[in-house]
PDB file of C-alpha atoms in Angstrom:
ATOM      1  CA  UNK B   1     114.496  97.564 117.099  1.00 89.00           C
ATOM      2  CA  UNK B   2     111.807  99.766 117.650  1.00 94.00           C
ATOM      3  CA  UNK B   3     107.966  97.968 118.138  1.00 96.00           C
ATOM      4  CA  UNK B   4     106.754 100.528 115.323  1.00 96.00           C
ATOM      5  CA  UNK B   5     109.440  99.013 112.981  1.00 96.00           C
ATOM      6  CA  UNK B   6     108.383  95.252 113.250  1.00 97.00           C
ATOM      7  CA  UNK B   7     106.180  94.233 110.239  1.00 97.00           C
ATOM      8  CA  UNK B   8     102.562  93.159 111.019  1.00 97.00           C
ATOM      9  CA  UNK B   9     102.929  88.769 111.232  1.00 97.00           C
ATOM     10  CA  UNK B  10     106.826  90.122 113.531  1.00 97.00           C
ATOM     11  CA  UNK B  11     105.121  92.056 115.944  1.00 96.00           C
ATOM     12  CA  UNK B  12     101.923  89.565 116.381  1.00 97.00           C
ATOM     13  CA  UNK B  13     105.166  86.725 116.750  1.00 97.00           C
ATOM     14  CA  UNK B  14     107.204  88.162 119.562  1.00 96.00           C
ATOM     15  CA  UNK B  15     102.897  89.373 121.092  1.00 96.00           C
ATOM     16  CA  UNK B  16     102.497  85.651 121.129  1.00 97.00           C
ATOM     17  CA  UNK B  17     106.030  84.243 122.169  1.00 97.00           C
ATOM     18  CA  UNK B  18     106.509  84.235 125.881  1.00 95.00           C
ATOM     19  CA  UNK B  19     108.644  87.634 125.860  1.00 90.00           C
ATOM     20  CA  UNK B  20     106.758  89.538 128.504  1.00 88.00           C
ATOM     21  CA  UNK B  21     106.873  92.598 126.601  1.00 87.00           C
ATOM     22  CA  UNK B  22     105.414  94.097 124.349  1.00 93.00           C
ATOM     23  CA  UNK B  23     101.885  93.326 126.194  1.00 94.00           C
ATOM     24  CA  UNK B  24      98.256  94.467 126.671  1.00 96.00           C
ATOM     25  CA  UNK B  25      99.352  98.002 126.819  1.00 96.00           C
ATOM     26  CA  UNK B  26     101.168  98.175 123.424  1.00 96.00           C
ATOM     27  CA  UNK B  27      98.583  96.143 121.754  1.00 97.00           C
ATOM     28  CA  UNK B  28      96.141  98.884 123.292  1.00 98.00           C
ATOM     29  CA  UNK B  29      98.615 101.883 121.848  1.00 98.00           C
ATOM     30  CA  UNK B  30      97.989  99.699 118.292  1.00 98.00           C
ATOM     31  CA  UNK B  31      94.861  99.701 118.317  1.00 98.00           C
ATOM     32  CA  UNK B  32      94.277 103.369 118.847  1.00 98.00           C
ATOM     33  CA  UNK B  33      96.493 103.895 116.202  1.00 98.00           C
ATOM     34  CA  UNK B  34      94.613 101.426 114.187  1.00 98.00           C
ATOM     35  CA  UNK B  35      91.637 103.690 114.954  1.00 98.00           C
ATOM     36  CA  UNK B  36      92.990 107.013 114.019  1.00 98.00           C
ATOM     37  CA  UNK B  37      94.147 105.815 110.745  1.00 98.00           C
ATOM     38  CA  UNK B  38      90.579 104.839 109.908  1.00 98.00           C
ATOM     39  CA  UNK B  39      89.003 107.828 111.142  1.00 98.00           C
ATOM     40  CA  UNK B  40      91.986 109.709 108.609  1.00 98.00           C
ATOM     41  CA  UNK B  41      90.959 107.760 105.627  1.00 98.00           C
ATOM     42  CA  UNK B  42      87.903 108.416 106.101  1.00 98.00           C
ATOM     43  CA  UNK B  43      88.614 112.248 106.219  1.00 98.00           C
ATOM     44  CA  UNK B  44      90.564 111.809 103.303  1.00 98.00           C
ATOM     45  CA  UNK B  45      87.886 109.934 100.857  1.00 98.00           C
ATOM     46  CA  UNK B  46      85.932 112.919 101.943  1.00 98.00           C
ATOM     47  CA  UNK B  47      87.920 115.677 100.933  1.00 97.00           C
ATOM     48  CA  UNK B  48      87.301 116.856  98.000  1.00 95.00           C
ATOM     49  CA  UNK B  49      84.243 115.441  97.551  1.00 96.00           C
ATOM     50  CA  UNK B  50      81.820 117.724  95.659  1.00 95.00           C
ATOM     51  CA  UNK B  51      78.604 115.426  97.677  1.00 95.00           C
ATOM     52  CA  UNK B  52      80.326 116.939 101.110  1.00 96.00           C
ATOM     53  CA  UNK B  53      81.756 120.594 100.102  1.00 96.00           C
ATOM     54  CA  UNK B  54      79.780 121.913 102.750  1.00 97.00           C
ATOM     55  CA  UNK B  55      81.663 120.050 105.012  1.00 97.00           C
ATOM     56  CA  UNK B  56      84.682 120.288 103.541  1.00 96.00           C
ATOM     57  CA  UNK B  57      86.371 122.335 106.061  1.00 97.00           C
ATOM     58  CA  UNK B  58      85.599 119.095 108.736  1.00 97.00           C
ATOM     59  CA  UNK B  59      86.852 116.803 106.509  1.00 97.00           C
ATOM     60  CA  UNK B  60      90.544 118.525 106.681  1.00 97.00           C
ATOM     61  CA  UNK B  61      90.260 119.130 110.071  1.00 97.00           C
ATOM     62  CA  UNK B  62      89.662 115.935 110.932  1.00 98.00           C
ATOM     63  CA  UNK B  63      92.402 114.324 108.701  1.00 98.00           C
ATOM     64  CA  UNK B  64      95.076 116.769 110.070  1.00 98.00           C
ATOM     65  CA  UNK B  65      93.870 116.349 113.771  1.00 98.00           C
ATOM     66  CA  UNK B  66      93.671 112.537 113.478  1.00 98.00           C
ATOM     67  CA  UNK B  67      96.837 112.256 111.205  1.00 98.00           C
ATOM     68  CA  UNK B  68      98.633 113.711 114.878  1.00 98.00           C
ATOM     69  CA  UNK B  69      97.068 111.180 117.014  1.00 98.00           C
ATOM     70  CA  UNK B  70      97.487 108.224 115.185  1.00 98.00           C
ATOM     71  CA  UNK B  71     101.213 109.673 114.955  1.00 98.00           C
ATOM     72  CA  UNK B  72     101.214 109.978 118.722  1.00 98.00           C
ATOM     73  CA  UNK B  73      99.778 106.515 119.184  1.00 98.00           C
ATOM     74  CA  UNK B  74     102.337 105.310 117.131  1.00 98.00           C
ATOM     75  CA  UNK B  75     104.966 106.591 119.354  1.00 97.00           C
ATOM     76  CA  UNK B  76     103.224 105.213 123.118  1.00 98.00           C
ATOM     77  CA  UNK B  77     103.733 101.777 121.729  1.00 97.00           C
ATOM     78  CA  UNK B  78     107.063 101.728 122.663  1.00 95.00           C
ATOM     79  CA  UNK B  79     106.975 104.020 125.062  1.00 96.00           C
ATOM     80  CA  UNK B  80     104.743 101.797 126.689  1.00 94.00           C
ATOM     81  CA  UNK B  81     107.122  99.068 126.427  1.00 93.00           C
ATOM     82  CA  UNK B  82     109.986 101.124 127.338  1.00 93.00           C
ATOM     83  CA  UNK B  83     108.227 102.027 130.484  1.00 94.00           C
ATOM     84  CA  UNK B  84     107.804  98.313 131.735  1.00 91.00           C
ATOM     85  CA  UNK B  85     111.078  97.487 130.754  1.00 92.00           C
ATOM     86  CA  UNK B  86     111.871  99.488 134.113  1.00 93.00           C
ATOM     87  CA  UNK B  87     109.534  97.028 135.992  1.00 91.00           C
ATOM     88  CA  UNK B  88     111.274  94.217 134.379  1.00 91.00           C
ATOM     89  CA  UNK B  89     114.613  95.975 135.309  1.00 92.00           C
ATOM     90  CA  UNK B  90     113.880  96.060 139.026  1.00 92.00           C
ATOM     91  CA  UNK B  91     113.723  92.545 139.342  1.00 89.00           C
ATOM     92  CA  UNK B  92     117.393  91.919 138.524  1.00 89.00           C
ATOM     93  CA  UNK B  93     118.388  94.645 141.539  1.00 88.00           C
ATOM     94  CA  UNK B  94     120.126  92.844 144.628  1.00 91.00           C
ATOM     95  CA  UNK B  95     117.761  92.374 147.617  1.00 87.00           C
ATOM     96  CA  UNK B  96     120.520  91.050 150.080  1.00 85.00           C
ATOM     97  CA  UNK B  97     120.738  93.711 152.406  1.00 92.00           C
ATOM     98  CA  UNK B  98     118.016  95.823 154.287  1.00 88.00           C
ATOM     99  CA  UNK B  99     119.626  98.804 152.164  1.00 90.00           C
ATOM    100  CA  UNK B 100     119.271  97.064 148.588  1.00 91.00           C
ATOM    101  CA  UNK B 101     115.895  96.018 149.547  1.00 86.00           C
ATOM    102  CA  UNK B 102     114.660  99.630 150.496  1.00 90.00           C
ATOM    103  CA  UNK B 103     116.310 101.066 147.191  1.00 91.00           C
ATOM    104  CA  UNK B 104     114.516  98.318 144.882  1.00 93.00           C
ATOM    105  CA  UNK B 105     111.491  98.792 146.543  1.00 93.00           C
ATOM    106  CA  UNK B 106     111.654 102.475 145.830  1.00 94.00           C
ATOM    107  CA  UNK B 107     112.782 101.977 142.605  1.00 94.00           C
ATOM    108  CA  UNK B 108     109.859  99.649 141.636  1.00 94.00           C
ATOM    109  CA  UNK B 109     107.528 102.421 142.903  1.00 95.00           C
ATOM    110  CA  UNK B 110     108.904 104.975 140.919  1.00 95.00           C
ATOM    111  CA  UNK B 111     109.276 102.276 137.883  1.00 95.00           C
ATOM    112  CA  UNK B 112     105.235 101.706 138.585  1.00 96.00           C
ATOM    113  CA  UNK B 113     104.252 105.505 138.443  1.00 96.00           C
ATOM    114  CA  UNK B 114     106.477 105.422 134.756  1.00 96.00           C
ATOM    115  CA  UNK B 115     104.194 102.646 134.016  1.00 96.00           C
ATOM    116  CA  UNK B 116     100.843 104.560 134.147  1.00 97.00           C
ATOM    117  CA  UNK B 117     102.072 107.465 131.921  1.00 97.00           C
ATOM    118  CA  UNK B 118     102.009 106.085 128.531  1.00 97.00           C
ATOM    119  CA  UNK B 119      98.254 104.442 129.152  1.00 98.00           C
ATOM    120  CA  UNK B 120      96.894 107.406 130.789  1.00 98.00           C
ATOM    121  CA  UNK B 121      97.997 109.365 127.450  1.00 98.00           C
ATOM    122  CA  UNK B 122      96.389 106.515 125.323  1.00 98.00           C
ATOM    123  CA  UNK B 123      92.832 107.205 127.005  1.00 98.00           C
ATOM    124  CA  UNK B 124      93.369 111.048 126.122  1.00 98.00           C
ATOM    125  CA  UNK B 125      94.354 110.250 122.626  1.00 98.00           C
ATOM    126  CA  UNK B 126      91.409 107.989 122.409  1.00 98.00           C
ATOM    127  CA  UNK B 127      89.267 110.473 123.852  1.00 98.00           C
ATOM    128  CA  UNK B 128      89.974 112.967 121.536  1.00 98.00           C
ATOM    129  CA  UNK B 129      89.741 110.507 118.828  1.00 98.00           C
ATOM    130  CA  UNK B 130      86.524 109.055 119.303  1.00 98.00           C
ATOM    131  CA  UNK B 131      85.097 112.412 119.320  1.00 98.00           C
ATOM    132  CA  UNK B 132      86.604 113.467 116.544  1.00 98.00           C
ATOM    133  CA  UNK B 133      84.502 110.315 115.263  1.00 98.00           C
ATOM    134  CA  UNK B 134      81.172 110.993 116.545  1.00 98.00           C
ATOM    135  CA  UNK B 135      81.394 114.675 114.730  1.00 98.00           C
ATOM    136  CA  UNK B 136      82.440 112.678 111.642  1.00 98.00           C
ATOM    137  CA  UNK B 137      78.927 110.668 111.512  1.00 98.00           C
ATOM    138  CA  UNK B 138      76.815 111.964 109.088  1.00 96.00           C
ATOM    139  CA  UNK B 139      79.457 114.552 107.531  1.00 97.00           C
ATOM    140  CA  UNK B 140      81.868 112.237 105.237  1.00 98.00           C
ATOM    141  CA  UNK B 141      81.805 109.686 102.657  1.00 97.00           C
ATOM    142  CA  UNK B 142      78.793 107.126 103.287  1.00 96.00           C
ATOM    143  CA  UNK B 143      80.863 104.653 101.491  1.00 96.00           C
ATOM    144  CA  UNK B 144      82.960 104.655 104.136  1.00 98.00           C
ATOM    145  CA  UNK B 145      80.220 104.265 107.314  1.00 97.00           C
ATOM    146  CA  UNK B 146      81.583 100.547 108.078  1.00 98.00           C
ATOM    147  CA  UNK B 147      85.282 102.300 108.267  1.00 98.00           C
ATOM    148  CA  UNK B 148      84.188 104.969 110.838  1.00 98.00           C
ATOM    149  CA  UNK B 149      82.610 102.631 112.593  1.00 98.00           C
ATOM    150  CA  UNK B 150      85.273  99.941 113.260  1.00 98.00           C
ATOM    151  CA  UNK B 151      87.780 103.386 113.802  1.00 98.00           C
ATOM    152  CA  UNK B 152      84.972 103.653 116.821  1.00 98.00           C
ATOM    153  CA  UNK B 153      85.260  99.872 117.746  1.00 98.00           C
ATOM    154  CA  UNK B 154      89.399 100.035 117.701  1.00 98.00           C
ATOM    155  CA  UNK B 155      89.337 103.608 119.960  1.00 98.00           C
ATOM    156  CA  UNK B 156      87.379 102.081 122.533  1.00 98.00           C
ATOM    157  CA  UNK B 157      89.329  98.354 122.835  1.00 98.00           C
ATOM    158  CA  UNK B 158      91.972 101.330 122.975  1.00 98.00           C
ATOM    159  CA  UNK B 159      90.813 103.238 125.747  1.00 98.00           C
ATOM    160  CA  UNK B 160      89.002 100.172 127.686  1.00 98.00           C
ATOM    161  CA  UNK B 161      93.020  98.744 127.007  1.00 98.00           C
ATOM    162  CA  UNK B 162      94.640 101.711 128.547  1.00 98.00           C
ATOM    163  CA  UNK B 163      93.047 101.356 131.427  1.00 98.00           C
ATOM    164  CA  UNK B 164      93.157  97.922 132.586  1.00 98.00           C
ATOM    165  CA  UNK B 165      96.808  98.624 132.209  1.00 97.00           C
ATOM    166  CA  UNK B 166      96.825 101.916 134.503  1.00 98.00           C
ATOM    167  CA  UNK B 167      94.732  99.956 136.796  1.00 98.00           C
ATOM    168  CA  UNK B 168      96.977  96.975 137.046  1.00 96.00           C
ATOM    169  CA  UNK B 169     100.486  99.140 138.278  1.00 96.00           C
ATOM    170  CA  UNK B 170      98.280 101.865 140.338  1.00 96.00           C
ATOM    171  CA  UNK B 171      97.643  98.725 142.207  1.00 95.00           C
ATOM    172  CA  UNK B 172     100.685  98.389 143.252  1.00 93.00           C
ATOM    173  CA  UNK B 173     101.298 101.693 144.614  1.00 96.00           C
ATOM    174  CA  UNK B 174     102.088 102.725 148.191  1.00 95.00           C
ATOM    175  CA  UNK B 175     101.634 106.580 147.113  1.00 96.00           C
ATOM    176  CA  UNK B 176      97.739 106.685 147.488  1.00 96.00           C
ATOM    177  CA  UNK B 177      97.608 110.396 146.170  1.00 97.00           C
ATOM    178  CA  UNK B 178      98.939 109.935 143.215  1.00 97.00           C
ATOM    179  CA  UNK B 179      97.023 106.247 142.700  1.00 97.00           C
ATOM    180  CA  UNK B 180      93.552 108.047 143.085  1.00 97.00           C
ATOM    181  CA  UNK B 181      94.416 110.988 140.767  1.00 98.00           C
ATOM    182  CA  UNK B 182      94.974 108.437 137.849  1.00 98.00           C
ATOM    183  CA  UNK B 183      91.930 106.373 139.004  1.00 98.00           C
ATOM    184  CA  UNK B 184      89.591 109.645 138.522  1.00 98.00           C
ATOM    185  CA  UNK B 185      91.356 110.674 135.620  1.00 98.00           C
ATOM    186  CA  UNK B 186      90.691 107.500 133.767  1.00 98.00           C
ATOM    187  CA  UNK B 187      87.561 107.200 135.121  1.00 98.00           C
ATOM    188  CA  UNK B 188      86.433 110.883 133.618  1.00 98.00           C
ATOM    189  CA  UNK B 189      87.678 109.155 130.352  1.00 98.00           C
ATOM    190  CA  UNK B 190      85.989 106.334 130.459  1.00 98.00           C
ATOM    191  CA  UNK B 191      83.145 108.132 131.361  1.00 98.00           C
ATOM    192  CA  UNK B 192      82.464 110.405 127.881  1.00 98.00           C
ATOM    193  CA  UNK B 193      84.413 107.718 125.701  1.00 98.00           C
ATOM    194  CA  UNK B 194      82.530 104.570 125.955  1.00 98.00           C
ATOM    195  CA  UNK B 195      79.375 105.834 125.597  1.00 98.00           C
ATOM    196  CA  UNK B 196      80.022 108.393 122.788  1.00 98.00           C
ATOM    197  CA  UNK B 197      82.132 104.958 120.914  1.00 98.00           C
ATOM    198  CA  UNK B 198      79.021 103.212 121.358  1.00 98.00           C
ATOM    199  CA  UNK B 199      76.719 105.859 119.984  1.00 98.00           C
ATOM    200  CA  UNK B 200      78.471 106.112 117.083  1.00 98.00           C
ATOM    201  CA  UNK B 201      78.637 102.186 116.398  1.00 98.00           C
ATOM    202  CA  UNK B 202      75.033 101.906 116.763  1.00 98.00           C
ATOM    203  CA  UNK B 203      74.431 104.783 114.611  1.00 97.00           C
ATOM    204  CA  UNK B 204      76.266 103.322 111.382  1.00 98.00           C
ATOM    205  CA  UNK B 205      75.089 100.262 112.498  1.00 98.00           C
ATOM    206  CA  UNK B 206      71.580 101.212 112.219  1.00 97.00           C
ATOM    207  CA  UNK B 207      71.812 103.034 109.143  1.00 95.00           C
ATOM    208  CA  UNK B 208      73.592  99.874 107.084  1.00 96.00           C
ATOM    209  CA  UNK B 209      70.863  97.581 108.882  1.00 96.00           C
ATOM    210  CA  UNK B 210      68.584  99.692 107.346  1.00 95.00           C
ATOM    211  CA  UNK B 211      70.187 100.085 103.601  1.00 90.00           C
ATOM    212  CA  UNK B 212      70.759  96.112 104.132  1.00 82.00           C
TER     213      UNK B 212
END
């Protein structure tokens, strides 16, 4: 049974039992999704709107475009989980012999490198999301400001997620290249997506401070 499948108190049960997947990285997968889908209602209660026709052609862009990612988070939950399932799988390979040793270590590294594929595309999705956010301020439904702002919230626990888990198997890697590429990669990410999440929670923030 798929992750996506479970219903919200199933998937929280087997988060909390002591099954070792799904983990941090599917939970970080959820949350971006989580965040998407509030950024797309948000789009949505603003289409249409005669208060916002002159943004009317951000509103559906940003429904369509965040309608995708939320559909791609969706999927790198269990991919995610699929992907440390190889880890997992490693551990059950003989290590008797010099020659089964050498093949499980190789397969853990490749198993490893699978591992910091699905995160890596969660801080792109969240990238793209939170910006997709940060143009939103300002140009949809007011009634809506706390929404946008917890779809900022979710997209960075998302991103900030995604990388403790591409940090934790890079660790582990032998092949230094390709360890350092994902560690600048991420750390590009990080670099635009934190601040620009917290720019935009301190901007609703303000203004419903203000209005309070």
């Amino acid at each position: 049974m798929l992750l996506v499948d479970y219903t919200i108190k199933g998937f929280a049960d087997l988060l909390a039992s002591d099954a070792p997947a799904p983990g941090g990285g599917s939970t970080a997968a959820l949350e971006g999704a989580l965040g998407a889908s509030l950024a797309r209602m948000v789009g949505a209660l603003t289409v249409g709107r005669k208060k916002y026709a002159e943004h009317a052609d951000f509103a559906d862009d940003l429904t369509a475009k965040t309608e995708r990612i939320r559909t791609d988070f969706l999927a790198v939950i269990d991919e995610d989980t699929l992907a440390f399932n190889q880890v997992s799988a490693v551990f059950e390979m003989p290590k008797d012999t010099d020659e089964q040793k050498a093949a499980r270590k190789e397969a853990m590294q490749s198993a490893l490198k699978s591992c910091v594929l699905p995160p890596f595309k969660m801080m792109q999705l969240s990238l793209e999301a939170i910006e997709l956010t940060a143009q939103a301020v300002g140009k949809t439904n007011a009634s809506a400001a706390s929404d946008l702002g917890v779809a900022a919230l979710s997209l960075k626990a998302a991103v900030q997620g995604a990388w403790l888990n591409i940090l934790i198997n890079i660790g582990g890697l032998s092949d230094t290249g390709f360890a350092d590429e994902y560690r600048q990669k991420g750390e590009g990410i990080l670099s635009k997506a934190l601040p620009l999440a917290d720019e935009v929670y301190n901007a609703i923030l303000g203004d419903l401070i203000s209005q309070a």
